[in-house]
Structures are given as C-alpha cells and as structure tokens.
Amino acid sequence: APLAGRAGVELAAEGASLRVAVGDRCFVVDRPDLQVELLFRHPAAWSADLLTMDPDLRVACSAVLPVPLPDYGINYV
C-alpha cells in the first residue's frame, strides 16, 4: 500500500502468510486470525502473539495500521 511504503513498512502476501518488513527485519504471520488482527486492529490492541514482533516493527506498523475500512453505513451487506 502507498501509505505503508511511505512509512517504510512492507506488507506482502506469500501464499497463506502475511509478511511485515521494515528494512532487514521481518515478521511472518501464518494464522488467518492474526492476519486479520494485524491489519484491522490498532497495534495497542494486539494479542500477545503479535507482540512478539520486533519493537521497531511494531512502532512502524502503528504508523500505518490498522487499514481503514470503508464506512458503508446501513447499506453494508
């Protein structure tokens, strides 16, 4: 995503995994529930599994995550 690129965070899907990288450090998330948590919850609300991520990665992710969801209001299906 362009916003992630500006913050120096690389998000990449690799098969069923999600890779988060900043510089030479990376964190791979294999579990779908953690992938959703990583992308759509604020880092302050992450579970202990995601808090094992390198502190520099967490700080960088807090600048670009969560990914904003569109507001469809009552018409959302």
PDB file of N, CA, C and O in Angstrom, chain B, residues numbered from 101:
ATOM      1  N   ALA B 101       0.837  -1.183   0.000  1.00  0.00           N
ATOM      2  CA  ALA B 101       0.000   0.000   0.000  1.00  0.00           C
ATOM      3  C   ALA B 101       0.881   1.245   0.000  1.00  0.00           C
ATOM      4  O   ALA B 101       1.936   1.247   0.634  1.00  0.00           O
ATOM      5  N   PRO B 102       0.473   2.296  -0.693  1.00  0.00           N
ATOM      6  CA  PRO B 102       1.300   3.514  -0.758  1.00  0.00           C
ATOM      7  C   PRO B 102       1.609   4.095   0.616  1.00  0.00           C
ATOM      8  O   PRO B 102       2.732   4.536   0.862  1.00  0.00           O
ATOM      9  N   LEU B 103       0.622   4.100   1.519  1.00  0.00           N
ATOM     10  CA  LEU B 103       0.839   4.644   2.855  1.00  0.00           C
ATOM     11  C   LEU B 103       1.891   3.840   3.593  1.00  0.00           C
ATOM     12  O   LEU B 103       2.757   4.410   4.257  1.00  0.00           O
ATOM     13  N   ALA B 104       1.826   2.529   3.483  1.00  0.00           N
ATOM     14  CA  ALA B 104       2.817   1.685   4.146  1.00  0.00           C
ATOM     15  C   ALA B 104       4.201   1.945   3.584  1.00  0.00           C
ATOM     16  O   ALA B 104       5.178   1.959   4.332  1.00  0.00           O
ATOM     17  N   GLY B 105       4.300   2.150   2.285  1.00  0.00           N
ATOM     18  CA  GLY B 105       5.588   2.431   1.668  1.00  0.00           C
ATOM     19  C   GLY B 105       6.196   3.717   2.187  1.00  0.00           C
ATOM     20  O   GLY B 105       7.408   3.784   2.393  1.00  0.00           O
ATOM     21  N   ARG B 106       5.390   4.730   2.400  1.00  0.00           N
ATOM     22  CA  ARG B 106       5.896   5.998   2.926  1.00  0.00           C
ATOM     23  C   ARG B 106       6.418   5.845   4.341  1.00  0.00           C
ATOM     24  O   ARG B 106       7.331   6.567   4.741  1.00  0.00           O
ATOM     25  N   ALA B 107       5.860   4.923   5.103  1.00  0.00           N
ATOM     26  CA  ALA B 107       6.312   4.711   6.475  1.00  0.00           C
ATOM     27  C   ALA B 107       7.464   3.714   6.540  1.00  0.00           C
ATOM     28  O   ALA B 107       7.994   3.448   7.619  1.00  0.00           O
ATOM     29  N   GLY B 108       7.854   3.159   5.389  1.00  0.00           N
ATOM     30  CA  GLY B 108       8.935   2.191   5.363  1.00  0.00           C
ATOM     31  C   GLY B 108       8.507   0.788   5.716  1.00  0.00           C
ATOM     32  O   GLY B 108       9.357  -0.068   5.962  1.00  0.00           O
ATOM     33  N   VAL B 109       7.216   0.527   5.749  1.00  0.00           N
ATOM     34  CA  VAL B 109       6.691  -0.798   6.088  1.00  0.00           C
ATOM     35  C   VAL B 109       6.297  -1.502   4.807  1.00  0.00           C
ATOM     36  O   VAL B 109       5.591  -0.938   3.971  1.00  0.00           O
ATOM     37  N   GLU B 110       6.750  -2.727   4.656  1.00  0.00           N
ATOM     38  CA  GLU B 110       6.375  -3.535   3.505  1.00  0.00           C
ATOM     39  C   GLU B 110       5.429  -4.633   3.967  1.00  0.00           C
ATOM     40  O   GLU B 110       5.769  -5.422   4.849  1.00  0.00           O
ATOM     41  N   LEU B 111       4.242  -4.682   3.374  1.00  0.00           N
ATOM     42  CA  LEU B 111       3.286  -5.754   3.642  1.00  0.00           C
ATOM     43  C   LEU B 111       3.214  -6.607   2.389  1.00  0.00           C
ATOM     44  O   LEU B 111       2.943  -6.088   1.306  1.00  0.00           O
ATOM     45  N   ALA B 112       3.448  -7.891   2.514  1.00  0.00           N
ATOM     46  CA  ALA B 112       3.426  -8.764   1.353  1.00  0.00           C
ATOM     47  C   ALA B 112       2.750 -10.082   1.695  1.00  0.00           C
ATOM     48  O   ALA B 112       2.988 -10.666   2.753  1.00  0.00           O
ATOM     49  N   ALA B 113       1.902 -10.539   0.779  1.00  0.00           N
ATOM     50  CA  ALA B 113       1.266 -11.849   0.936  1.00  0.00           C
ATOM     51  C   ALA B 113       2.151 -12.875   0.250  1.00  0.00           C
ATOM     52  O   ALA B 113       2.547 -12.698  -0.902  1.00  0.00           O
ATOM     53  N   GLU B 114       2.454 -13.934   0.958  1.00  0.00           N
ATOM     54  CA  GLU B 114       3.267 -15.021   0.424  1.00  0.00           C
ATOM     55  C   GLU B 114       2.520 -16.321   0.668  1.00  0.00           C
ATOM     56  O   GLU B 114       2.614 -16.905   1.747  1.00  0.00           O
ATOM     57  N   GLY B 115       1.782 -16.770  -0.331  1.00  0.00           N
ATOM     58  CA  GLY B 115       0.947 -17.944  -0.134  1.00  0.00           C
ATOM     59  C   GLY B 115      -0.130 -17.620   0.872  1.00  0.00           C
ATOM     60  O   GLY B 115      -0.920 -16.701   0.660  1.00  0.00           O
ATOM     61  N   ALA B 116      -0.176 -18.362   1.966  1.00  0.00           N
ATOM     62  CA  ALA B 116      -1.173 -18.121   3.011  1.00  0.00           C
ATOM     63  C   ALA B 116      -0.593 -17.285   4.152  1.00  0.00           C
ATOM     64  O   ALA B 116      -1.235 -17.124   5.190  1.00  0.00           O
ATOM     65  N   SER B 117       0.607 -16.754   3.965  1.00  0.00           N
ATOM     66  CA  SER B 117       1.266 -15.976   5.007  1.00  0.00           C
ATOM     67  C   SER B 117       1.261 -14.497   4.660  1.00  0.00           C
ATOM     68  O   SER B 117       1.177 -14.109   3.495  1.00  0.00           O
ATOM     69  N   LEU B 118       1.353 -13.681   5.704  1.00  0.00           N
ATOM     70  CA  LEU B 118       1.483 -12.242   5.549  1.00  0.00           C
ATOM     71  C   LEU B 118       2.831 -11.855   6.139  1.00  0.00           C
ATOM     72  O   LEU B 118       3.136 -12.188   7.284  1.00  0.00           O
ATOM     73  N   ARG B 119       3.629 -11.156   5.356  1.00  0.00           N
ATOM     74  CA  ARG B 119       4.971 -10.763   5.781  1.00  0.00           C
ATOM     75  C   ARG B 119       5.001  -9.265   6.008  1.00  0.00           C
ATOM     76  O   ARG B 119       4.608  -8.492   5.134  1.00  0.00           O
ATOM     77  N   VAL B 120       5.462  -8.856   7.169  1.00  0.00           N
ATOM     78  CA  VAL B 120       5.628  -7.449   7.517  1.00  0.00           C
ATOM     79  C   VAL B 120       7.124  -7.210   7.618  1.00  0.00           C
ATOM     80  O   VAL B 120       7.818  -7.921   8.344  1.00  0.00           O
ATOM     81  N   ALA B 121       7.628  -6.216   6.897  1.00  0.00           N
ATOM     82  CA  ALA B 121       9.064  -5.969   6.912  1.00  0.00           C
ATOM     83  C   ALA B 121       9.350  -4.480   6.980  1.00  0.00           C
ATOM     84  O   ALA B 121       8.638  -3.656   6.406  1.00  0.00           O
ATOM     85  N   VAL B 122      10.411  -4.165   7.695  1.00  0.00           N
ATOM     86  CA  VAL B 122      10.971  -2.817   7.737  1.00  0.00           C
ATOM     87  C   VAL B 122      12.474  -2.998   7.641  1.00  0.00           C
ATOM     88  O   VAL B 122      13.103  -3.572   8.529  1.00  0.00           O
ATOM     89  N   GLY B 123      13.037  -2.502   6.556  1.00  0.00           N
ATOM     90  CA  GLY B 123      14.473  -2.686   6.357  1.00  0.00           C
ATOM     91  C   GLY B 123      14.813  -4.152   6.273  1.00  0.00           C
ATOM     92  O   GLY B 123      14.232  -4.879   5.467  1.00  0.00           O
ATOM     93  N   ASP B 124      15.758  -4.607   7.103  1.00  0.00           N
ATOM     94  CA  ASP B 124      16.173  -6.003   7.070  1.00  0.00           C
ATOM     95  C   ASP B 124      15.453  -6.867   8.096  1.00  0.00           C
ATOM     96  O   ASP B 124      15.760  -8.051   8.229  1.00  0.00           O
ATOM     97  N   ARG B 125      14.496  -6.290   8.825  1.00  0.00           N
ATOM     98  CA  ARG B 125      13.735  -7.049   9.825  1.00  0.00           C
ATOM     99  C   ARG B 125      12.368  -7.421   9.265  1.00  0.00           C
ATOM    100  O   ARG B 125      11.733  -6.621   8.578  1.00  0.00           O
ATOM    101  N   CYS B 126      11.923  -8.625   9.560  1.00  0.00           N
ATOM    102  CA  CYS B 126      10.595  -9.022   9.101  1.00  0.00           C
ATOM    103  C   CYS B 126       9.928  -9.919  10.126  1.00  0.00           C
ATOM    104  O   CYS B 126      10.575 -10.506  10.993  1.00  0.00           O
ATOM    105  N   PHE B 127       8.606 -10.006   9.997  1.00  0.00           N
ATOM    106  CA  PHE B 127       7.772 -10.829  10.862  1.00  0.00           C
ATOM    107  C   PHE B 127       6.753 -11.490   9.960  1.00  0.00           C
ATOM    108  O   PHE B 127       6.081 -10.805   9.189  1.00  0.00           O
ATOM    109  N   VAL B 128       6.619 -12.805  10.036  1.00  0.00           N
ATOM    110  CA  VAL B 128       5.696 -13.550   9.187  1.00  0.00           C
ATOM    111  C   VAL B 128       4.529 -14.038  10.034  1.00  0.00           C
ATOM    112  O   VAL B 128       4.721 -14.634  11.094  1.00  0.00           O
ATOM    113  N   VAL B 129       3.320 -13.777   9.554  1.00  0.00           N
ATOM    114  CA  VAL B 129       2.102 -14.185  10.249  1.00  0.00           C
ATOM    115  C   VAL B 129       1.418 -15.249   9.395  1.00  0.00           C
ATOM    116  O   VAL B 129       0.988 -14.976   8.274  1.00  0.00           O
ATOM    117  N   ASP B 130       1.321 -16.460   9.935  1.00  0.00           N
ATOM    118  CA  ASP B 130       0.731 -17.582   9.200  1.00  0.00           C
ATOM    119  C   ASP B 130      -0.742 -17.807   9.525  1.00  0.00           C
ATOM    120  O   ASP B 130      -1.493 -18.312   8.690  1.00  0.00           O
ATOM    121  N   ARG B 131      -1.152 -17.439  10.721  1.00  0.00           N
ATOM    122  CA  ARG B 131      -2.533 -17.714  11.144  1.00  0.00           C
ATOM    123  C   ARG B 131      -3.485 -16.645  10.624  1.00  0.00           C
ATOM    124  O   ARG B 131      -3.228 -15.455  10.802  1.00  0.00           O
ATOM    125  N   PRO B 132      -4.586 -17.052   9.979  1.00  0.00           N
ATOM    126  CA  PRO B 132      -5.544 -16.081   9.443  1.00  0.00           C
ATOM    127  C   PRO B 132      -6.121 -15.133  10.499  1.00  0.00           C
ATOM    128  O   PRO B 132      -6.324 -13.952  10.217  1.00  0.00           O
ATOM    129  N   ASP B 133      -6.386 -15.635  11.711  1.00  0.00           N
ATOM    130  CA  ASP B 133      -6.946 -14.760  12.741  1.00  0.00           C
ATOM    131  C   ASP B 133      -5.956 -13.670  13.135  1.00  0.00           C
ATOM    132  O   ASP B 133      -6.358 -12.539  13.407  1.00  0.00           O
ATOM    133  N   LEU B 134      -4.678 -13.997  13.168  1.00  0.00           N
ATOM    134  CA  LEU B 134      -3.667 -12.992  13.484  1.00  0.00           C
ATOM    135  C   LEU B 134      -3.446 -12.021  12.329  1.00  0.00           C
ATOM    136  O   LEU B 134      -3.121 -10.854  12.550  1.00  0.00           O
ATOM    137  N   GLN B 135      -3.620 -12.497  11.103  1.00  0.00           N
ATOM    138  CA  GLN B 135      -3.512 -11.613   9.942  1.00  0.00           C
ATOM    139  C   GLN B 135      -4.595 -10.541   9.982  1.00  0.00           C
ATOM    140  O   GLN B 135      -4.329  -9.366   9.727  1.00  0.00           O
ATOM    141  N   VAL B 136      -5.820 -10.956  10.306  1.00  0.00           N
ATOM    142  CA  VAL B 136      -6.931 -10.001  10.420  1.00  0.00           C
ATOM    143  C   VAL B 136      -6.654  -9.024  11.559  1.00  0.00           C
ATOM    144  O   VAL B 136      -6.873  -7.820  11.420  1.00  0.00           O
ATOM    145  N   GLU B 137      -6.178  -9.543  12.673  1.00  0.00           N
ATOM    146  CA  GLU B 137      -5.864  -8.694  13.818  1.00  0.00           C
ATOM    147  C   GLU B 137      -4.778  -7.677  13.461  1.00  0.00           C
ATOM    148  O   GLU B 137      -4.882  -6.502  13.812  1.00  0.00           O
ATOM    149  N   LEU B 138      -3.748  -8.130  12.771  1.00  0.00           N
ATOM    150  CA  LEU B 138      -2.649  -7.254  12.380  1.00  0.00           C
ATOM    151  C   LEU B 138      -3.119  -6.128  11.473  1.00  0.00           C
ATOM    152  O   LEU B 138      -2.722  -4.975  11.644  1.00  0.00           O
ATOM    153  N   LEU B 139      -3.958  -6.465  10.516  1.00  0.00           N
ATOM    154  CA  LEU B 139      -4.381  -5.473   9.521  1.00  0.00           C
ATOM    155  C   LEU B 139      -5.478  -4.536  10.000  1.00  0.00           C
ATOM    156  O   LEU B 139      -5.502  -3.369   9.610  1.00  0.00           O
ATOM    157  N   PHE B 140      -6.384  -5.023  10.838  1.00  0.00           N
ATOM    158  CA  PHE B 140      -7.580  -4.241  11.124  1.00  0.00           C
ATOM    159  C   PHE B 140      -7.757  -3.811  12.575  1.00  0.00           C
ATOM    160  O   PHE B 140      -8.757  -3.174  12.908  1.00  0.00           O
ATOM    161  N   ARG B 141      -6.798  -4.149  13.449  1.00  0.00           N
ATOM    162  CA  ARG B 141      -6.844  -3.676  14.839  1.00  0.00           C
ATOM    163  C   ARG B 141      -5.665  -2.745  15.071  1.00  0.00           C
ATOM    164  O   ARG B 141      -4.604  -2.913  14.470  1.00  0.00           O
ATOM    165  N   HIS B 142      -5.849  -1.794  15.917  1.00  0.00           N
ATOM    166  CA  HIS B 142      -4.749  -0.903  16.256  1.00  0.00           C
ATOM    167  C   HIS B 142      -3.690  -1.690  17.026  1.00  0.00           C
ATOM    168  O   HIS B 142      -4.039  -2.552  17.833  1.00  0.00           O
ATOM    169  N   PRO B 143      -2.408  -1.415  16.794  1.00  0.00           N
ATOM    170  CA  PRO B 143      -1.360  -2.166  17.492  1.00  0.00           C
ATOM    171  C   PRO B 143      -1.490  -2.176  19.015  1.00  0.00           C
ATOM    172  O   PRO B 143      -1.029  -3.120  19.658  1.00  0.00           O
ATOM    173  N   ALA B 144      -2.095  -1.168  19.597  1.00  0.00           N
ATOM    174  CA  ALA B 144      -2.278  -1.155  21.051  1.00  0.00           C
ATOM    175  C   ALA B 144      -3.229  -2.257  21.513  1.00  0.00           C
ATOM    176  O   ALA B 144      -3.239  -2.608  22.693  1.00  0.00           O
ATOM    177  N   ALA B 145      -4.028  -2.806  20.598  1.00  0.00           N
ATOM    178  CA  ALA B 145      -4.997  -3.846  20.942  1.00  0.00           C
ATOM    179  C   ALA B 145      -4.572  -5.232  20.463  1.00  0.00           C
ATOM    180  O   ALA B 145      -5.366  -6.171  20.528  1.00  0.00           O
ATOM    181  N   TRP B 146      -3.344  -5.378  19.987  1.00  0.00           N
ATOM    182  CA  TRP B 146      -2.878  -6.680  19.508  1.00  0.00           C
ATOM    183  C   TRP B 146      -2.747  -7.681  20.633  1.00  0.00           C
ATOM    184  O   TRP B 146      -2.488  -7.324  21.782  1.00  0.00           O
ATOM    185  N   SER B 147      -2.932  -8.943  20.282  1.00  0.00           N
ATOM    186  CA  SER B 147      -2.773 -10.029  21.245  1.00  0.00           C
ATOM    187  C   SER B 147      -1.282 -10.288  21.498  1.00  0.00           C
ATOM    188  O   SER B 147      -0.417  -9.745  20.810  1.00  0.00           O
ATOM    189  N   ALA B 148      -1.010 -11.110  22.479  1.00  0.00           N
ATOM    190  CA  ALA B 148       0.363 -11.425  22.858  1.00  0.00           C
ATOM    191  C   ALA B 148       1.150 -12.061  21.714  1.00  0.00           C
ATOM    192  O   ALA B 148       2.365 -11.885  21.625  1.00  0.00           O
ATOM    193  N   ASP B 149       0.459 -12.802  20.834  1.00  0.00           N
ATOM    194  CA  ASP B 149       1.148 -13.437  19.707  1.00  0.00           C
ATOM    195  C   ASP B 149       1.787 -12.408  18.778  1.00  0.00           C
ATOM    196  O   ASP B 149       2.883 -12.633  18.265  1.00  0.00           O
ATOM    197  N   LEU B 150       1.114 -11.289  18.561  1.00  0.00           N
ATOM    198  CA  LEU B 150       1.672 -10.252  17.693  1.00  0.00           C
ATOM    199  C   LEU B 150       2.674  -9.374  18.425  1.00  0.00           C
ATOM    200  O   LEU B 150       3.520  -8.736  17.798  1.00  0.00           O
ATOM    201  N   LEU B 151       2.586  -9.338  19.733  1.00  0.00           N
ATOM    202  CA  LEU B 151       3.521  -8.516  20.493  1.00  0.00           C
ATOM    203  C   LEU B 151       4.917  -9.115  20.550  1.00  0.00           C
ATOM    204  O   LEU B 151       5.836  -8.491  21.080  1.00  0.00           O
ATOM    205  N   THR B 152       5.089 -10.322  20.009  1.00  0.00           N
ATOM    206  CA  THR B 152       6.432 -10.904  19.914  1.00  0.00           C
ATOM    207  C   THR B 152       7.205 -10.289  18.751  1.00  0.00           C
ATOM    208  O   THR B 152       8.398 -10.547  18.587  1.00  0.00           O
ATOM    209  N   MET B 153       6.526  -9.479  17.946  1.00  0.00           N
ATOM    210  CA  MET B 153       7.157  -8.793  16.827  1.00  0.00           C
ATOM    211  C   MET B 153       8.241  -7.842  17.350  1.00  0.00           C
ATOM    212  O   MET B 153       8.113  -7.292  18.444  1.00  0.00           O
ATOM    213  N   ASP B 154       9.279  -7.657  16.585  1.00  0.00           N
ATOM    214  CA  ASP B 154      10.354  -6.724  16.926  1.00  0.00           C
ATOM    215  C   ASP B 154       9.761  -5.349  17.258  1.00  0.00           C
ATOM    216  O   ASP B 154       8.889  -4.867  16.536  1.00  0.00           O
ATOM    217  N   PRO B 155      10.222  -4.717  18.338  1.00  0.00           N
ATOM    218  CA  PRO B 155       9.656  -3.417  18.735  1.00  0.00           C
ATOM    219  C   PRO B 155       9.705  -2.353  17.636  1.00  0.00           C
ATOM    220  O   PRO B 155       8.785  -1.542  17.527  1.00  0.00           O
ATOM    221  N   ASP B 156      10.756  -2.343  16.826  1.00  0.00           N
ATOM    222  CA  ASP B 156      10.833  -1.367  15.730  1.00  0.00           C
ATOM    223  C   ASP B 156       9.761  -1.626  14.677  1.00  0.00           C
ATOM    224  O   ASP B 156       9.218  -0.689  14.092  1.00  0.00           O
ATOM    225  N   LEU B 157       9.457  -2.905  14.439  1.00  0.00           N
ATOM    226  CA  LEU B 157       8.383  -3.241  13.507  1.00  0.00           C
ATOM    227  C   LEU B 157       7.036  -2.794  14.065  1.00  0.00           C
ATOM    228  O   LEU B 157       6.197  -2.277  13.328  1.00  0.00           O
ATOM    229  N   ARG B 158       6.828  -2.993  15.368  1.00  0.00           N
ATOM    230  CA  ARG B 158       5.561  -2.563  15.983  1.00  0.00           C
ATOM    231  C   ARG B 158       5.382  -1.057  15.861  1.00  0.00           C
ATOM    232  O   ARG B 158       4.290  -0.588  15.541  1.00  0.00           O
ATOM    233  N   VAL B 159       6.444  -0.296  16.111  1.00  0.00           N
ATOM    234  CA  VAL B 159       6.359   1.158  16.015  1.00  0.00           C
ATOM    235  C   VAL B 159       6.049   1.579  14.579  1.00  0.00           C
ATOM    236  O   VAL B 159       5.209   2.451  14.356  1.00  0.00           O
ATOM    237  N   ALA B 160       6.719   0.967  13.614  1.00  0.00           N
ATOM    238  CA  ALA B 160       6.464   1.307  12.216  1.00  0.00           C
ATOM    239  C   ALA B 160       5.038   0.943  11.816  1.00  0.00           C
ATOM    240  O   ALA B 160       4.375   1.700  11.106  1.00  0.00           O
ATOM    241  N   CYS B 161       4.566  -0.218  12.274  1.00  0.00           N
ATOM    242  CA  CYS B 161       3.202  -0.641  11.945  1.00  0.00           C
ATOM    243  C   CYS B 161       2.161   0.290  12.554  1.00  0.00           C
ATOM    244  O   CYS B 161       1.104   0.512  11.963  1.00  0.00           O
ATOM    245  N   SER B 162       2.453   0.832  13.726  1.00  0.00           N
ATOM    246  CA  SER B 162       1.477   1.720  14.360  1.00  0.00           C
ATOM    247  C   SER B 162       1.264   2.992  13.549  1.00  0.00           C
ATOM    248  O   SER B 162       0.255   3.676  13.720  1.00  0.00           O
ATOM    249  N   ALA B 163       2.217   3.316  12.660  1.00  0.00           N
ATOM    250  CA  ALA B 163       2.071   4.499  11.809  1.00  0.00           C
ATOM    251  C   ALA B 163       1.138   4.250  10.628  1.00  0.00           C
ATOM    252  O   ALA B 163       0.572   5.197  10.083  1.00  0.00           O
ATOM    253  N   VAL B 164       0.970   2.996  10.226  1.00  0.00           N
ATOM    254  CA  VAL B 164       0.177   2.712   9.028  1.00  0.00           C
ATOM    255  C   VAL B 164      -1.005   1.780   9.260  1.00  0.00           C
ATOM    256  O   VAL B 164      -1.850   1.631   8.377  1.00  0.00           O
ATOM    257  N   LEU B 165      -1.081   1.158  10.411  1.00  0.00           N
ATOM    258  CA  LEU B 165      -2.168   0.221  10.685  1.00  0.00           C
ATOM    259  C   LEU B 165      -3.021   0.743  11.825  1.00  0.00           C
ATOM    260  O   LEU B 165      -2.504   1.469  12.674  1.00  0.00           O
ATOM    261  N   PRO B 166      -4.267   0.419  11.883  1.00  0.00           N
ATOM    262  CA  PRO B 166      -4.985  -0.541  11.053  1.00  0.00           C
ATOM    263  C   PRO B 166      -5.354   0.037   9.692  1.00  0.00           C
ATOM    264  O   PRO B 166      -5.411   1.253   9.509  1.00  0.00           O
ATOM    265  N   VAL B 167      -5.600  -0.852   8.751  1.00  0.00           N
ATOM    266  CA  VAL B 167      -6.062  -0.458   7.430  1.00  0.00           C
ATOM    267  C   VAL B 167      -7.486   0.062   7.591  1.00  0.00           C
ATOM    268  O   VAL B 167      -8.329  -0.638   8.152  1.00  0.00           O
ATOM    269  N   PRO B 168      -7.778   1.283   7.109  1.00  0.00           N
ATOM    270  CA  PRO B 168      -9.135   1.805   7.289  1.00  0.00           C
ATOM    271  C   PRO B 168     -10.146   1.042   6.434  1.00  0.00           C
ATOM    272  O   PRO B 168      -9.904   0.760   5.261  1.00  0.00           O
ATOM    273  N   LEU B 169     -11.256   0.724   7.034  1.00  0.00           N
ATOM    274  CA  LEU B 169     -12.340   0.060   6.312  1.00  0.00           C
ATOM    275  C   LEU B 169     -13.330   1.116   5.835  1.00  0.00           C
ATOM    276  O   LEU B 169     -13.593   2.088   6.542  1.00  0.00           O
ATOM    277  N   PRO B 170     -13.877   0.927   4.641  1.00  0.00           N
ATOM    278  CA  PRO B 170     -14.873   1.899   4.173  1.00  0.00           C
ATOM    279  C   PRO B 170     -16.122   1.849   5.041  1.00  0.00           C
ATOM    280  O   PRO B 170     -16.497   0.791   5.548  1.00  0.00           O
ATOM    281  N   ASP B 171     -16.758   2.994   5.207  1.00  0.00           N
ATOM    282  CA  ASP B 171     -17.971   3.069   6.009  1.00  0.00           C
ATOM    283  C   ASP B 171     -19.175   2.997   5.077  1.00  0.00           C
ATOM    284  O   ASP B 171     -19.523   3.977   4.418  1.00  0.00           O
ATOM    285  N   TYR B 172     -19.805   1.828   5.028  1.00  0.00           N
ATOM    286  CA  TYR B 172     -20.959   1.633   4.170  1.00  0.00           C
ATOM    287  C   TYR B 172     -22.267   1.928   4.882  1.00  0.00           C
ATOM    288  O   TYR B 172     -23.327   1.868   4.258  1.00  0.00           O
ATOM    289  N   GLY B 173     -22.225   2.241   6.157  1.00  0.00           N
ATOM    290  CA  GLY B 173     -23.427   2.560   6.903  1.00  0.00           C
ATOM    291  C   GLY B 173     -24.400   1.393   6.923  1.00  0.00           C
ATOM    292  O   GLY B 173     -23.999   0.231   6.989  1.00  0.00           O
ATOM    293  N   ILE B 174     -25.680   1.721   6.866  1.00  0.00           N
ATOM    294  CA  ILE B 174     -26.714   0.675   6.977  1.00  0.00           C
ATOM    295  C   ILE B 174     -26.835  -0.156   5.701  1.00  0.00           C
ATOM    296  O   ILE B 174     -27.497  -1.194   5.709  1.00  0.00           O
ATOM    297  N   ASN B 175     -26.215   0.276   4.611  1.00  0.00           N
ATOM    298  CA  ASN B 175     -26.314  -0.467   3.353  1.00  0.00           C
ATOM    299  C   ASN B 175     -25.266  -1.568   3.227  1.00  0.00           C
ATOM    300  O   ASN B 175     -25.240  -2.289   2.230  1.00  0.00           O
ATOM    301  N   TYR B 176     -24.405  -1.700   4.229  1.00  0.00           N
ATOM    302  CA  TYR B 176     -23.370  -2.721   4.178  1.00  0.00           C
ATOM    303  C   TYR B 176     -23.993  -4.105   4.277  1.00  0.00           C
ATOM    304  O   TYR B 176     -24.800  -4.368   5.168  1.00  0.00           O
ATOM    305  N   VAL B 177     -23.618  -4.981   3.368  1.00  0.00           N
ATOM    306  CA  VAL B 177     -24.142  -6.356   3.372  1.00  0.00           C
ATOM    307  C   VAL B 177     -23.000  -7.319   3.541  1.00  0.00           C
ATOM    308  O   VAL B 177     -23.214  -8.531   3.571  1.00  0.00           O
TER     309      VAL B 177
END
